[in-house]
mmCIF file of C-alpha atoms in Angstrom:
data_model
loop_
_atom_site.group_PDB
_atom_site.id
_atom_site.type_symbol
_atom_site.label_atom_id
_atom_site.label_comp_id
_atom_site.label_asym_id
_atom_site.label_seq_id
_atom_site.Cartn_x
_atom_site.Cartn_y
_atom_site.Cartn_z
ATOM 1 C CA MET A 1 66.670 86.282 109.894
ATOM 2 C CA ILE A 2 66.751 86.056 106.661
ATOM 3 C CA ILE A 3 68.198 89.166 106.325
ATOM 4 C CA ASN A 4 71.471 88.278 108.625
ATOM 5 C CA GLU A 5 71.580 85.198 106.292
ATOM 6 C CA ARG A 6 71.730 86.936 103.398
ATOM 7 C CA VAL A 7 74.017 89.455 104.697
ATOM 8 C CA LYS A 8 76.268 86.627 106.249
ATOM 9 C CA GLY A 9 76.220 84.824 102.392
ATOM 10 C CA LEU A 10 77.473 87.563 100.654
ATOM 11 C CA ALA A 11 80.226 88.636 103.148
ATOM 12 C CA GLU A 12 81.639 85.507 102.656
ATOM 13 C CA GLN A 13 81.107 85.258 99.006
ATOM 14 C CA ASN A 14 83.122 88.541 99.196
ATOM 15 C CA GLU A 15 85.891 87.120 101.334
ATOM 16 C CA ARG A 16 86.055 83.631 98.887
ATOM 17 C CA VAL A 17 86.574 86.667 96.043
ATOM 18 C CA VAL A 18 89.506 88.121 97.659
ATOM 19 C CA LYS A 19 90.970 85.039 98.888
ATOM 20 C CA GLN A 20 90.842 83.743 95.314
ATOM 21 C CA HIS A 21 92.518 87.341 93.848
ATOM 22 C CA PHE A 22 95.491 86.656 96.384
ATOM 23 C CA ALA A 23 95.654 83.177 95.698
ATOM 24 C CA PHE A 24 95.968 83.987 91.997
ATOM 25 C CA PHE A 25 98.658 86.978 92.869
ATOM 26 C CA GLY A 26 100.486 83.980 94.930
ATOM 27 C CA GLN A 27 100.839 81.680 91.973
ATOM 28 C CA GLY A 28 102.273 84.753 89.775
ATOM 29 C CA ASN A 29 99.075 84.019 87.710
ATOM 30 C CA LEU A 30 98.288 88.613 87.328
ATOM 31 C CA PRO A 31 95.663 87.724 84.141
ATOM 32 C CA ASP A 32 93.418 85.805 86.390
ATOM 33 C CA ALA A 33 93.969 87.834 89.778
ATOM 34 C CA LEU A 34 92.908 91.108 87.600
ATOM 35 C CA GLU A 35 89.639 89.185 85.945
ATOM 36 C CA LEU A 36 88.548 89.661 89.749
ATOM 37 C CA PHE A 37 88.388 93.603 89.292
ATOM 38 C CA ALA A 38 85.603 95.638 87.651
ATOM 39 C CA GLU A 39 86.486 97.221 84.442
ATOM 40 C CA ASP A 40 86.330 100.374 86.289
ATOM 41 C CA VAL A 41 87.804 99.891 89.626
ATOM 42 C CA ASP A 42 88.544 102.771 91.976
ATOM 43 C CA PHE A 43 91.902 101.707 93.248
ATOM 44 C CA GLN A 44 95.108 103.245 95.546
ATOM 45 C CA SER A 45 97.921 101.629 96.346
ATOM 46 C CA PRO A 46 99.697 103.346 98.668
ATOM 47 C CA VAL A 47 97.125 105.343 99.838
ATOM 48 C CA THR A 48 98.980 108.862 100.030
ATOM 49 C CA LYS A 49 98.341 112.524 98.667
ATOM 50 C CA ASN A 50 102.042 112.886 98.481
ATOM 51 C CA PRO A 51 103.895 110.191 97.434
ATOM 52 C CA PRO A 52 107.443 109.833 97.231
ATOM 53 C CA GLU A 53 109.293 110.066 94.003
ATOM 54 C CA GLU A 54 110.933 106.563 94.410
ATOM 55 C CA ILE A 55 107.100 105.175 94.428
ATOM 56 C CA SER A 56 106.146 106.445 91.083
ATOM 57 C CA TRP A 57 103.385 103.650 91.147
ATOM 58 C CA ALA A 58 101.423 105.311 93.969
ATOM 59 C CA LYS A 59 98.884 106.835 92.068
ATOM 60 C CA PRO A 60 94.828 106.305 91.691
ATOM 61 C CA ARG A 61 93.936 103.765 89.494
ATOM 62 C CA TYR A 62 90.817 103.900 87.598
ATOM 63 C CA SER A 63 89.873 100.932 85.264
ATOM 64 C CA LYS A 64 91.138 97.655 85.127
ATOM 65 C CA LYS A 65 93.868 98.432 82.190
ATOM 66 C CA ASP A 66 95.426 100.775 84.901
ATOM 67 C CA VAL A 67 95.777 98.385 87.745
ATOM 68 C CA ALA A 68 97.601 96.221 85.067
ATOM 69 C CA LEU A 69 100.267 98.631 84.575
ATOM 70 C CA PHE A 70 100.462 99.410 88.257
ATOM 71 C CA PHE A 71 101.672 95.607 88.619
ATOM 72 C CA LYS A 72 103.660 96.436 85.470
ATOM 73 C CA GLU A 73 105.330 99.209 87.139
ATOM 74 C CA LEU A 74 106.109 97.654 90.720
ATOM 75 C CA SER A 75 107.555 94.663 89.002
ATOM 76 C CA GLU A 76 109.959 96.808 86.914
ATOM 77 C CA LYS A 77 110.776 98.202 90.007
ATOM 78 C CA ILE A 78 110.232 95.889 92.855
ATOM 79 C CA GLN A 79 111.207 92.207 93.481
ATOM 80 C CA VAL A 80 108.131 90.750 95.774
ATOM 81 C CA LYS A 81 109.926 88.130 97.914
ATOM 82 C CA LYS A 82 106.700 87.705 99.779
ATOM 83 C CA MET A 83 103.220 89.044 99.871
ATOM 84 C CA GLU A 84 101.223 87.109 103.503
ATOM 85 C CA ALA A 85 97.392 87.922 103.682
ATOM 86 C CA MET A 86 96.913 86.914 107.144
ATOM 87 C CA PHE A 87 93.665 88.201 108.829
ATOM 88 C CA PHE A 88 90.568 88.586 106.883
ATOM 89 C CA THR A 89 87.306 90.630 108.419
ATOM 90 C CA CYS A 90 84.190 91.275 106.709
ATOM 91 C CA GLN A 91 80.994 93.075 106.327
ATOM 92 C CA ASN A 92 78.605 92.994 103.750
ATOM 93 C CA ASP A 93 80.291 94.419 100.254
ATOM 94 C CA ARG A 94 83.632 94.995 102.264
ATOM 95 C CA VAL A 95 87.001 92.802 103.303
ATOM 96 C CA ILE A 96 89.713 93.792 105.116
ATOM 97 C CA VAL A 97 92.862 91.907 104.944
ATOM 98 C CA GLU A 98 95.945 92.595 107.306
ATOM 99 C CA GLY A 99 98.887 91.141 105.902
ATOM 100 C CA ARG A 100 102.589 91.541 105.768
ATOM 101 C CA ASN A 101 105.119 91.777 102.628
ATOM 102 C CA GLY A 102 108.529 92.089 101.671
ATOM 103 C CA GLY A 103 111.050 92.458 98.596
ATOM 104 C CA VAL A 104 113.980 94.038 97.094
ATOM 105 C CA VAL A 105 114.218 97.235 95.397
ATOM 106 C CA LYS A 106 115.862 96.119 91.706
ATOM 107 C CA ALA A 107 117.824 99.159 91.691
ATOM 108 C CA THR A 108 119.665 98.464 94.973
ATOM 109 C CA GLY A 109 119.182 95.133 95.857
ATOM 110 C CA ARG A 110 118.296 96.328 99.222
ATOM 111 C CA GLY A 111 115.217 94.352 100.865
ATOM 112 C CA TYR A 112 112.469 95.788 102.768
ATOM 113 C CA GLU A 113 109.645 94.569 105.022
ATOM 114 C CA HIS A 114 106.452 95.897 106.163
ATOM 115 C CA ASP A 115 102.909 95.470 107.501
ATOM 116 C CA TRP A 116 99.718 96.536 105.529
ATOM 117 C CA VAL A 117 95.788 96.789 105.538
ATOM 118 C CA MET A 118 93.938 96.774 102.192
ATOM 119 C CA VAL A 119 90.403 97.193 102.205
ATOM 120 C CA PHE A 120 88.454 95.921 99.098
ATOM 121 C CA THR A 121 84.568 96.579 98.274
ATOM 122 C CA LEU A 122 83.041 94.169 95.880
ATOM 123 C CA GLN A 123 80.160 94.897 93.694
ATOM 124 C CA ASP A 124 78.579 91.398 91.896
ATOM 125 C CA GLU A 125 81.545 89.470 92.739
ATOM 126 C CA LYS A 126 83.997 91.882 91.243
ATOM 127 C CA ILE A 127 86.314 93.903 93.163
ATOM 128 C CA CYS A 128 85.292 97.768 92.369
ATOM 129 C CA ARG A 129 87.289 99.708 95.025
ATOM 130 C CA ALA A 130 90.882 99.111 96.518
ATOM 131 C CA ARG A 131 92.999 100.571 98.997
ATOM 132 C CA HIS A 132 96.381 99.589 100.680
ATOM 133 C CA TYR A 133 97.887 101.254 103.473
ATOM 134 C CA TYR A 134 101.161 100.989 104.218
ATOM 135 C CA ASP A 135 104.065 103.299 105.612
ATOM 136 C CA THR A 136 106.124 103.684 102.612
ATOM 137 C CA ALA A 137 109.625 104.531 104.461
ATOM 138 C CA ASP A 138 110.638 101.049 104.410
ATOM 139 C CA ILE A 139 110.273 101.080 100.894
ATOM 140 C CA VAL A 140 112.065 104.195 100.368
ATOM 141 C CA ALA A 141 114.729 103.784 102.312
ATOM 142 C CA ALA A 142 115.275 100.135 100.415
ATOM 143 C CA PHE A 143 115.469 102.913 96.937
ATOM 144 C CA ARG A 144 118.635 104.757 98.426
ATOM 145 C CA ASP A 145 122.224 103.139 98.323
#
């Protein structure tokens, strides 16, 4: 029973960290959102082996500094209009989040919206692995005139 309580407590703690990450991001507070990542994080958004050229930010990142560059490159090309984290599922060191976001491609003024799933792995209250799964087709279409 004590082990179950400990596992439940770990899952709840990890969920709080991920929810805080989304809260910081939603407030436009990127520095504090980045502080919740481990120094040597394994980060992929979107997870794809063949990224479309329009989505130049789609490459693996392996440090907190790389993740900051991801957000910089993304924000140079996309204006995020909404980011909704709707459902959280937590077990041990993993937090799975289902959500939806939408934005506008700055070069074309065209909008997009899509559903996504993110899987976070945490260690010592830091995000050490992040995977962001979404269909890139809607964003690619918004890049085209």
